[in-house]
PDB file of C-alpha atoms and ligand atoms in Angstrom:
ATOM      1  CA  UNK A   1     -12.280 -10.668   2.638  1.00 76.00           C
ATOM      2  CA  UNK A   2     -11.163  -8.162   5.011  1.00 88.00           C
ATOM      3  CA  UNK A   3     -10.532  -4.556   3.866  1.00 95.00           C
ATOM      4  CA  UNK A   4      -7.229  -3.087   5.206  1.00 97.00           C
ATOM      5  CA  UNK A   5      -6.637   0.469   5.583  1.00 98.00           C
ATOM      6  CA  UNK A   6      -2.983   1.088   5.876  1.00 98.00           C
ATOM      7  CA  UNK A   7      -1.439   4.509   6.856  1.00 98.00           C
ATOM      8  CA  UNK A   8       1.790   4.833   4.520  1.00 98.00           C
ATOM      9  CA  UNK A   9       3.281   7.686   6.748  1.00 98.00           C
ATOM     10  CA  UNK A  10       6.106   8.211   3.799  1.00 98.00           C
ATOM     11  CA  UNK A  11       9.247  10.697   5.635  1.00 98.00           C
ATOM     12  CA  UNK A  12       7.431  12.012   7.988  1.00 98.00           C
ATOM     13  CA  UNK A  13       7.412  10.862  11.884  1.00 98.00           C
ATOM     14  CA  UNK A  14       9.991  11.088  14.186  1.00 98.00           C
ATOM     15  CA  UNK A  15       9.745   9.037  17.520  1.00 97.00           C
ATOM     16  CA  UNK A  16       7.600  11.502  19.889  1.00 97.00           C
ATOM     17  CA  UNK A  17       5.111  11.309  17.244  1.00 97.00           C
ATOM     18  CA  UNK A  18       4.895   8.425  16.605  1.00 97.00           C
ATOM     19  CA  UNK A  19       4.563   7.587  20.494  1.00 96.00           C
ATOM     20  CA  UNK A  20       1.831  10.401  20.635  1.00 97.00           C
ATOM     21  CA  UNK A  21       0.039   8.729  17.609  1.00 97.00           C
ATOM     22  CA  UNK A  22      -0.050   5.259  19.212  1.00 96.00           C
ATOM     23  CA  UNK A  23      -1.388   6.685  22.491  1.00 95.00           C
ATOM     24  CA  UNK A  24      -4.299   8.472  20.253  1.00 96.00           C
ATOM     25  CA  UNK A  25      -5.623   5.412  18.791  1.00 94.00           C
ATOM     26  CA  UNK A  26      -6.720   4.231  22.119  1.00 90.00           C
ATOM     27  CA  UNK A  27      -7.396   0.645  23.074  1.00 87.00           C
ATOM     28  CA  UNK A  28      -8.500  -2.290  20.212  1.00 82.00           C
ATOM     29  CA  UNK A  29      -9.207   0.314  17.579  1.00 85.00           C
ATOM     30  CA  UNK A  30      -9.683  -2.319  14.632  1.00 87.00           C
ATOM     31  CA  UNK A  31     -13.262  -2.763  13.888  1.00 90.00           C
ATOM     32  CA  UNK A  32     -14.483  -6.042  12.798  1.00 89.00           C
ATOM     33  CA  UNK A  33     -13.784  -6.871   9.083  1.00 89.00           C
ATOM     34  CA  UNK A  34     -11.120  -4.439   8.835  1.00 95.00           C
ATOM     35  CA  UNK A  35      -7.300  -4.922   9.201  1.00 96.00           C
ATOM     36  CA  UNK A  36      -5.195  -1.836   9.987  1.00 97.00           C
ATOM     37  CA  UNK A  37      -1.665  -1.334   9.372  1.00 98.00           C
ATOM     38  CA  UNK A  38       1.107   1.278   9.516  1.00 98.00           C
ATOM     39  CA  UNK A  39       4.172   2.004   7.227  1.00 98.00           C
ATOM     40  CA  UNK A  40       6.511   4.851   9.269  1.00 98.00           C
ATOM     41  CA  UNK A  41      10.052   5.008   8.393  1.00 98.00           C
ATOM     42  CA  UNK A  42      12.189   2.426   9.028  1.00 98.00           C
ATOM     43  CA  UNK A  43      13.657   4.276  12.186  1.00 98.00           C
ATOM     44  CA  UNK A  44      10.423   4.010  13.249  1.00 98.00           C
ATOM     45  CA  UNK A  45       9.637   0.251  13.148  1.00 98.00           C
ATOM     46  CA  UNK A  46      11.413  -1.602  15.946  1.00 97.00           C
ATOM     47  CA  UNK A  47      10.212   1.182  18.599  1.00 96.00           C
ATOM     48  CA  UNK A  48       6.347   0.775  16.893  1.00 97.00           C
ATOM     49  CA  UNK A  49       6.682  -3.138  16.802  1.00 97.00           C
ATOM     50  CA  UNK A  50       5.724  -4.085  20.591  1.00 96.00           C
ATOM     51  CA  UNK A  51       2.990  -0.254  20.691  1.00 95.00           C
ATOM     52  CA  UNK A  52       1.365  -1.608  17.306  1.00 96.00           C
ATOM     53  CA  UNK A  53       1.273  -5.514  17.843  1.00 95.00           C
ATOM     54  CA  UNK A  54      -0.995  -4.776  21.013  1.00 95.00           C
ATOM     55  CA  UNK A  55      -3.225  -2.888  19.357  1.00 95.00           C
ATOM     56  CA  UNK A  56      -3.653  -5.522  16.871  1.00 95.00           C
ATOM     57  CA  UNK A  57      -1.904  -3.506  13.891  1.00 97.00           C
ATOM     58  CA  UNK A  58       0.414  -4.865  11.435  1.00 98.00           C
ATOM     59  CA  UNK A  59       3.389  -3.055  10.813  1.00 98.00           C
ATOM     60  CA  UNK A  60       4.920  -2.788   7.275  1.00 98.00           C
ATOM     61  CA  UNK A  61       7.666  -0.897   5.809  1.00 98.00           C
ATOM     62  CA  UNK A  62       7.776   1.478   2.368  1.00 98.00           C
ATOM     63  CA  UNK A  63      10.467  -0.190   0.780  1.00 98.00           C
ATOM     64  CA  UNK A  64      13.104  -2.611   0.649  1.00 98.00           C
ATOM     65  CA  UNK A  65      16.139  -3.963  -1.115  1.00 98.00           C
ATOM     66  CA  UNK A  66      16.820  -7.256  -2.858  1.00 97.00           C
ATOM     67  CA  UNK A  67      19.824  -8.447  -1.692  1.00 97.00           C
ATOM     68  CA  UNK A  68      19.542 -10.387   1.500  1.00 95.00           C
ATOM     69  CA  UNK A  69      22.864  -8.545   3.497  1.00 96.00           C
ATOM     70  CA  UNK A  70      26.076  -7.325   2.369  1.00 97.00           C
ATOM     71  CA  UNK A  71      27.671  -4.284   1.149  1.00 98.00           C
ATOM     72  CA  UNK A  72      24.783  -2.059  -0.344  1.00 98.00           C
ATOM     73  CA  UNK A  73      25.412   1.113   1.868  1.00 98.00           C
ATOM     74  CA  UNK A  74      22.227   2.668   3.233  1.00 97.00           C
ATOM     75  CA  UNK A  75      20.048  -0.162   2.153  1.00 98.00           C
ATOM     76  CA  UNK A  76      17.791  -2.334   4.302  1.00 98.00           C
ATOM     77  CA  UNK A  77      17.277  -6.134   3.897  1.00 98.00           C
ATOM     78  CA  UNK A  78      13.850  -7.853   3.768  1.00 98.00           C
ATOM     79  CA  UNK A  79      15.415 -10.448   6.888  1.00 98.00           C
ATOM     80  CA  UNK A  80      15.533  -7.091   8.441  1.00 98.00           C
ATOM     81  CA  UNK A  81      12.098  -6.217   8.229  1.00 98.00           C
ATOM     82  CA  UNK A  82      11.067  -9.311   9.073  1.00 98.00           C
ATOM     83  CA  UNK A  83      13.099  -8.637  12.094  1.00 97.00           C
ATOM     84  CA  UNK A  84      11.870  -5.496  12.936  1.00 98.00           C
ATOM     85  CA  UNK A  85       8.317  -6.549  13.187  1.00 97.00           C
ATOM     86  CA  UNK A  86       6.985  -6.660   9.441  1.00 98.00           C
ATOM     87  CA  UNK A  87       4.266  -7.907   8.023  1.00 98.00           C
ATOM     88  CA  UNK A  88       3.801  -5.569   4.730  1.00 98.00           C
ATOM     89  CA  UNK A  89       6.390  -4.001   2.643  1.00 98.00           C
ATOM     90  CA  UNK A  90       5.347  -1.428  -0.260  1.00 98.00           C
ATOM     91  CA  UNK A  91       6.449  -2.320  -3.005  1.00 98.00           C
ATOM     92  CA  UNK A  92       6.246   0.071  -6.640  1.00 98.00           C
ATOM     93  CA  UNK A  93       5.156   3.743  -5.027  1.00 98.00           C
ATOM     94  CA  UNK A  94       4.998   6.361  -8.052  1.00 97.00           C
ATOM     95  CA  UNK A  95       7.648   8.596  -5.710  1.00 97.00           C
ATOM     96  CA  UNK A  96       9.917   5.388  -5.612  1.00 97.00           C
ATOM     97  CA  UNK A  97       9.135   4.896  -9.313  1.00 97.00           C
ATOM     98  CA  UNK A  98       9.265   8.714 -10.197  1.00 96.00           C
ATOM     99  CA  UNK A  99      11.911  10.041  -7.852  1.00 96.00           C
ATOM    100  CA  UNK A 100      14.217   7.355  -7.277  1.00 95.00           C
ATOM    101  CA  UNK A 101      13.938   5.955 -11.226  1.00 97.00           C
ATOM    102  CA  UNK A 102      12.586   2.690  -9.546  1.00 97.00           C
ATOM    103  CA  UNK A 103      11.913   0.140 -13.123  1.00 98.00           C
ATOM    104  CA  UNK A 104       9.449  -2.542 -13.306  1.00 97.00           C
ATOM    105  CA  UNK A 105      12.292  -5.081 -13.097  1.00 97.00           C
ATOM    106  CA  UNK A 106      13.986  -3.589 -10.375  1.00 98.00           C
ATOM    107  CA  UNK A 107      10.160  -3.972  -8.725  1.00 98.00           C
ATOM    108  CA  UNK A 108      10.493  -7.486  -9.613  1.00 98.00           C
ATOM    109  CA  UNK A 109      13.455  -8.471  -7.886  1.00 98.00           C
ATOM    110  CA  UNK A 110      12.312  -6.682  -4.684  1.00 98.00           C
ATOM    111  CA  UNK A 111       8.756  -8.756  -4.704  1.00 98.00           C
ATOM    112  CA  UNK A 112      10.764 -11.948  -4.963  1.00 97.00           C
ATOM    113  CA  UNK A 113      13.376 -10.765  -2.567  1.00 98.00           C
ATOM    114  CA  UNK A 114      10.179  -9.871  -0.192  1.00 98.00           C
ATOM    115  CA  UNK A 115       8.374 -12.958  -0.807  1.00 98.00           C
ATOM    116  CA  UNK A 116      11.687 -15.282   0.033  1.00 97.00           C
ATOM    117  CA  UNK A 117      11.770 -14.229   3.311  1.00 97.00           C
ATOM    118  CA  UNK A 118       7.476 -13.690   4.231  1.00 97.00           C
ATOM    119  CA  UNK A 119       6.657 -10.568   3.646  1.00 98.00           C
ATOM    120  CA  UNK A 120       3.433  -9.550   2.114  1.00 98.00           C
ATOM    121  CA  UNK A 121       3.943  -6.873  -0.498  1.00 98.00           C
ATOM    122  CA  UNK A 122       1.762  -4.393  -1.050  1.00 98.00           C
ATOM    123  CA  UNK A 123       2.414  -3.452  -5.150  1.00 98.00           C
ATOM    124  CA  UNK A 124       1.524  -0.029  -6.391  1.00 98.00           C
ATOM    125  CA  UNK A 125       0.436   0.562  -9.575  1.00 98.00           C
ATOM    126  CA  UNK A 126      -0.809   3.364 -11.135  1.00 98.00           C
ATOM    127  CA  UNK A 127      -1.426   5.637 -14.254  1.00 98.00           C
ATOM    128  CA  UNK A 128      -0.182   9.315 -15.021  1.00 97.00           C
ATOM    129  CA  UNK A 129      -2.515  12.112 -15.970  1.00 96.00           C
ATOM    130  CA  UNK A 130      -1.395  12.355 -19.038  1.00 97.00           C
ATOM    131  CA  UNK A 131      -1.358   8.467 -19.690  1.00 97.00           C
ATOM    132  CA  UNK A 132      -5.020   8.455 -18.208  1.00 96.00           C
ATOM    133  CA  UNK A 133      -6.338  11.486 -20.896  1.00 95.00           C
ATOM    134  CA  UNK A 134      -4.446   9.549 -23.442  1.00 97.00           C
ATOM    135  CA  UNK A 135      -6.873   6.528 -22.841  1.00 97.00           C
ATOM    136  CA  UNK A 136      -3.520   4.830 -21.783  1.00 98.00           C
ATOM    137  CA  UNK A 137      -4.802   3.718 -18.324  1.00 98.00           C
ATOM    138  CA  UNK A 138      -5.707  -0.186 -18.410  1.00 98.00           C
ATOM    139  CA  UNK A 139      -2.322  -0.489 -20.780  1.00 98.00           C
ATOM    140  CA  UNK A 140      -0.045   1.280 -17.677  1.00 98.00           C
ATOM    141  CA  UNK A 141      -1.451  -1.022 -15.335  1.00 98.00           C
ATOM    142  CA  UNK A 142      -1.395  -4.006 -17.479  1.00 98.00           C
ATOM    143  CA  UNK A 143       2.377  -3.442 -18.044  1.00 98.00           C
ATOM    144  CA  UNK A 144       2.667  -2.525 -14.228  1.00 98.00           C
ATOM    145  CA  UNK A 145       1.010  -5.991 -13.465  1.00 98.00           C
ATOM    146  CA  UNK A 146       3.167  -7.928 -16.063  1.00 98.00           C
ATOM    147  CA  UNK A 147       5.520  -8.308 -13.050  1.00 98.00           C
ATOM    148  CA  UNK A 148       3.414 -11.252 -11.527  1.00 98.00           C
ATOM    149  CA  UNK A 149       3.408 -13.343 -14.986  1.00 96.00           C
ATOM    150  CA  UNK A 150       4.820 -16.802 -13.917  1.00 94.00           C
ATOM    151  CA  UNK A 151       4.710 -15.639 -10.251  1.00 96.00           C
ATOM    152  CA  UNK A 152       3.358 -18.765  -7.361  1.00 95.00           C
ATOM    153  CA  UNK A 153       0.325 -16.956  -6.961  1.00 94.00           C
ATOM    154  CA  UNK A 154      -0.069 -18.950  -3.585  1.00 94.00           C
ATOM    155  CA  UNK A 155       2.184 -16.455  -2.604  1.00 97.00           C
ATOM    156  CA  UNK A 156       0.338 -13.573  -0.489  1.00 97.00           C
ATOM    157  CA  UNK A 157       0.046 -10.087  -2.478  1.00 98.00           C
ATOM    158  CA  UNK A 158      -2.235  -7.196  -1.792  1.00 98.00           C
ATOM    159  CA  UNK A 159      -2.165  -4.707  -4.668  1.00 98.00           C
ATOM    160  CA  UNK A 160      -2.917  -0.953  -4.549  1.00 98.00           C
ATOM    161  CA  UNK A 161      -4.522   1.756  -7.218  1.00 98.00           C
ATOM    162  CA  UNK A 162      -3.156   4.621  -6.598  1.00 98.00           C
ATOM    163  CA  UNK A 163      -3.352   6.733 -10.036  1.00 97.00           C
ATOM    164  CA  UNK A 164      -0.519   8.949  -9.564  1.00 96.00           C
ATOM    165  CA  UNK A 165      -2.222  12.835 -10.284  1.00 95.00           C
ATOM    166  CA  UNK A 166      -4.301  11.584  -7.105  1.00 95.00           C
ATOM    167  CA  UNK A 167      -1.348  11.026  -4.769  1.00 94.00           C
ATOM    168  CA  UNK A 168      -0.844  14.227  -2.446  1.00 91.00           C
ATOM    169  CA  UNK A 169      -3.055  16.636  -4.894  1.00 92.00           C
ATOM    170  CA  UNK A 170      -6.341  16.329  -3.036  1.00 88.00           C
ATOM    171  CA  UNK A 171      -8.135  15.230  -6.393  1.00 90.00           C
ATOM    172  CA  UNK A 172      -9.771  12.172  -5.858  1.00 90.00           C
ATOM    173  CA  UNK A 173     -10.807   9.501  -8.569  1.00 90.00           C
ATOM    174  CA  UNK A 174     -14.604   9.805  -8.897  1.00 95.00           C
ATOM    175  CA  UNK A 175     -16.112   6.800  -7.913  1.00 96.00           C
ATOM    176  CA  UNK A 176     -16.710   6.244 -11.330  1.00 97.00           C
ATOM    177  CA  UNK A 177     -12.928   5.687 -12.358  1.00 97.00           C
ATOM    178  CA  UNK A 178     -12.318   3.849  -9.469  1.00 97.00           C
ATOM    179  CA  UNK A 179     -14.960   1.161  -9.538  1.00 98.00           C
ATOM    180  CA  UNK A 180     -14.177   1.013 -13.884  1.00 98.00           C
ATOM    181  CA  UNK A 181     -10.656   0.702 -12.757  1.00 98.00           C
ATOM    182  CA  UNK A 182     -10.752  -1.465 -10.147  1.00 98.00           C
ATOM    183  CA  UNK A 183     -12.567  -4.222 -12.451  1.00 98.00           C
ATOM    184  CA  UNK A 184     -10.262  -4.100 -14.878  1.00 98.00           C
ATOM    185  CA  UNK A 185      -7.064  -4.708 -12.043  1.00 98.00           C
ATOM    186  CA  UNK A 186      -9.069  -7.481 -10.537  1.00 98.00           C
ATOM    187  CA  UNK A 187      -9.753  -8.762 -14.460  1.00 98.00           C
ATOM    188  CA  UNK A 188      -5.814  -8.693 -15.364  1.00 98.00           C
ATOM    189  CA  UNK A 189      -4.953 -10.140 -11.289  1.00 98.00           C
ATOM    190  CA  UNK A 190      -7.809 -13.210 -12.299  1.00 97.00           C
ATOM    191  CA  UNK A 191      -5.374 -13.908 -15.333  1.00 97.00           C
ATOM    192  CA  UNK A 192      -2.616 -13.839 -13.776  1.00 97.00           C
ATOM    193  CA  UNK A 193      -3.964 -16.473 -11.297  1.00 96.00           C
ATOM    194  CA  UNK A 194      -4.901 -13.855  -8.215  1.00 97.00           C
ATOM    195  CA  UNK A 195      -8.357 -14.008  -8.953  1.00 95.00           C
ATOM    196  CA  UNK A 196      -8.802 -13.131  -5.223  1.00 94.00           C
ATOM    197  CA  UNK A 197      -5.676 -10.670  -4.900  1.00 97.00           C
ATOM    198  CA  UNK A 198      -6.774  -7.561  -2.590  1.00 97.00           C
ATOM    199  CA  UNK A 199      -7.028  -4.375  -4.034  1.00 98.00           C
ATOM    200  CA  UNK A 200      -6.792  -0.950  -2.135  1.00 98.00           C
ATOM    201  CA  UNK A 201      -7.409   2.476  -4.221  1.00 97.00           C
ATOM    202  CA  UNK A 202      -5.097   5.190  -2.525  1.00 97.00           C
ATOM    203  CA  UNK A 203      -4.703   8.841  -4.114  1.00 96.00           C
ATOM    204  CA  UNK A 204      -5.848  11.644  -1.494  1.00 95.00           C
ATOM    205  CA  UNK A 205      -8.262   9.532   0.450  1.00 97.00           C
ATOM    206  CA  UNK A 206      -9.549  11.255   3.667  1.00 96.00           C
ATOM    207  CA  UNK A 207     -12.211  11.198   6.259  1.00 97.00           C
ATOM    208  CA  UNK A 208     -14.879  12.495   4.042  1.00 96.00           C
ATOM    209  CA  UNK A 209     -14.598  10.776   0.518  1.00 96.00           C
ATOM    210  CA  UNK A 210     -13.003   7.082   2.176  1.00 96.00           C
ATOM    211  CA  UNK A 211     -16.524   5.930   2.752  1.00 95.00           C
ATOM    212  CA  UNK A 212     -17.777   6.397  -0.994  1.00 96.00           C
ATOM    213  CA  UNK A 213     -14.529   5.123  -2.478  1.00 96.00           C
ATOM    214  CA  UNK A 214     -14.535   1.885  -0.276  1.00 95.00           C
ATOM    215  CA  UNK A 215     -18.069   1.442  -1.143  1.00 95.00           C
ATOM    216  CA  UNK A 216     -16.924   0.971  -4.854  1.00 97.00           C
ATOM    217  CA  UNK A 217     -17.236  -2.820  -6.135  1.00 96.00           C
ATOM    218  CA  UNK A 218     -13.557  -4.067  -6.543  1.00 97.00           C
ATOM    219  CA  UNK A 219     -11.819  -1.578  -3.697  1.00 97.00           C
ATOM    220  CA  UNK A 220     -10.987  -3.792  -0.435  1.00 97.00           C
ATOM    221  CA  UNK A 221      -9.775  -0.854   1.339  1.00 97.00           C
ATOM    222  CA  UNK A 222      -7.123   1.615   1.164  1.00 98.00           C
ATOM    223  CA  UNK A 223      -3.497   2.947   1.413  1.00 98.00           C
ATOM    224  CA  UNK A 224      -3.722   6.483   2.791  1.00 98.00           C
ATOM    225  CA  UNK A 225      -0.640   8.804   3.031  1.00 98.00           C
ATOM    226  CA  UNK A 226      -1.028  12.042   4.572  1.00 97.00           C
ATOM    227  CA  UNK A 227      -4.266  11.704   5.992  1.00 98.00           C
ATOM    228  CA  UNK A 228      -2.575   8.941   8.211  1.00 98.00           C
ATOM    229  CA  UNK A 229      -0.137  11.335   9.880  1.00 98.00           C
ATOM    230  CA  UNK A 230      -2.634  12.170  12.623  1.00 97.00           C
ATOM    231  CA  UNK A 231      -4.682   9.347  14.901  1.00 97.00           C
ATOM    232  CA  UNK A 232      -7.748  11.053  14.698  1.00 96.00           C
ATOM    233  CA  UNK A 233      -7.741  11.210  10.999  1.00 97.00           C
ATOM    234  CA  UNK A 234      -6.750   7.830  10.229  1.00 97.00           C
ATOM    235  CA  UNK A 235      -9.137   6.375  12.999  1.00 97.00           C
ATOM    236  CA  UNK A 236     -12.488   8.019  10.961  1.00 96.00           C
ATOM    237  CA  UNK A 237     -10.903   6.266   7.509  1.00 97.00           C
ATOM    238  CA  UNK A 238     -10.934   2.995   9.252  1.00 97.00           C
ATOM    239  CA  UNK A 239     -14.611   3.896  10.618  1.00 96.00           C
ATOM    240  CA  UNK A 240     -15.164   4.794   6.997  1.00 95.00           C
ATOM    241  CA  UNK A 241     -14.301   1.182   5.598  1.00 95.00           C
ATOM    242  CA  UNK A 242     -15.950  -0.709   8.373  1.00 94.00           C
ATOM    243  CA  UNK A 243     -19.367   1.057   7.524  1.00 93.00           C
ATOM    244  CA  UNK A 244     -18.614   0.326   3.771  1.00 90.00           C
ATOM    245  CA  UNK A 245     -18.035  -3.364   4.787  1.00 84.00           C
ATOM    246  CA  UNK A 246     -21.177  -3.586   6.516  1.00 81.00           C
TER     247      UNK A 246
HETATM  248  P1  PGA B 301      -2.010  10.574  -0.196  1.00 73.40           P
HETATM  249  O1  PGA B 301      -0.886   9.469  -0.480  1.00 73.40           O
HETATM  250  O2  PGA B 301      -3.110   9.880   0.607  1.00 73.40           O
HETATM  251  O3  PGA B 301      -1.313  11.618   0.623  1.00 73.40           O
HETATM  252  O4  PGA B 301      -2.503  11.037  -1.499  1.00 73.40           O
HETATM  253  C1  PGA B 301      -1.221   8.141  -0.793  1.00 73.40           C
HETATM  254  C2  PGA B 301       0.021   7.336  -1.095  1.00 73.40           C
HETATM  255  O5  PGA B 301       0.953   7.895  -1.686  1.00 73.40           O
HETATM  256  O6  PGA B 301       0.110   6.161  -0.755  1.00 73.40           O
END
């Protein structure tokens, strides 16, 4: 399977920097056996679509809404994703979830919505500190997961771990956590007839732990936030996974 590493650039990025970026990754800079991908804001996907495409990265966005068109001021359409150049969308981030109040069902909807018109979702799941000291961890995710019961699982889905008191803090998951984790997602996806689902880990990944977490049995890559926002940076991740994939 190939490991993706995909940049989730979250608000940040406005159009010189994202040119600037594109120009930094240089020529072909996907190494065999891994796939990368990049999630700007949506003003930034139809002027990254034609930049990214040559370089042989899939765009995705960070979120979407169910209904296909209409009036749902300020929303964006999956057709229109599609339309802007997208392969991935995220689906489930713990800021969408936390922030914006986002509910499992509401998740739901949107994977459907996503899968009806060919996206690939990218579903993020992922326990609270609390919830983790609590020993709550594999019943969070199990819960976050239910969302697939009765899903076509022909349908393509990469997941992503991203426990949330890892996301933006700088503390990792020790390898440890992650590859216990990991087995237990991949466990629960096998029952719910993914036995072959991807699964990233995300949660303060950077240049010098992503070679040790993508070494972990179970983690086929990784959804990185901010240490995406610069080429460099994102380019030594990707490195990172391709050595791990060796
Ligand atoms: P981080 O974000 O790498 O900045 O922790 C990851 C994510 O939220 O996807």
């Amino acid at each position: 399977m190939r490991r993706l590493v995909a940049g989730n650039w979250k608000m940040n990025g406005i159009l010189a920097e994202a040119m600037q970026f594109v120009e930094e990754l240089g020529d072909n800079p996907a190494p065999e056996h891994v796939e990368m991908a990049l999630m700007p804001p949506f003003t930034l996907l139809h002027p990254l679509k034609e930049a990214l495409s040559a370089k042989g990265i899939a765009l995705g966005a960070q979120n979407v809404y169910f209904e296909p068109k209409g009036a749902f001021t300020g929303s964006i359409s999956p057709l229109m994703l599609r339309d802007a150049g997208c392969h991935y969308v995220i689906l489930g981030h713990s800021e969408r979830r936390n922030i914006i109040g986002e509910t499992d069902d509401v998740i739901r909807t949107k994977l459907q919505a996503s899968w009806a018109t060919g996206l690939e979702p990218i579903l993020c799941i992922g326990e609270h500190l609390k919830e983790r000291e609590a020993g709550k961890t594999n019943a969070v995710l199990k819960r976050q997961l239910a969302i697939l019961e009765g899903t076509d699982s022909g349908l393509p889905l990469t997941v992503a771990y991203e426990p949330v008191w890892a996301i933006g803090t700088g503390h990792t998951a020790t390898t440890d956590q992650v590859t216990e984790t990991h087995a237990f997602i991949h466990e629960e996806l096998a029952r719910l007839g993914r036995p072959h689902c991807r699964v990233l880990y995300g949660g303060s990944v950077n240049p010098g732990n992503a070679e040790s977490l993508m070494a972990c049995p179970g983690v086929e890559g990784a959804l990185v936030g901010g240490a995406s926002l610069k080429a460099d940076s994102f380019m030594e991740i990707v490195q990172a996974a391709a050595r791990a994939a060796a």
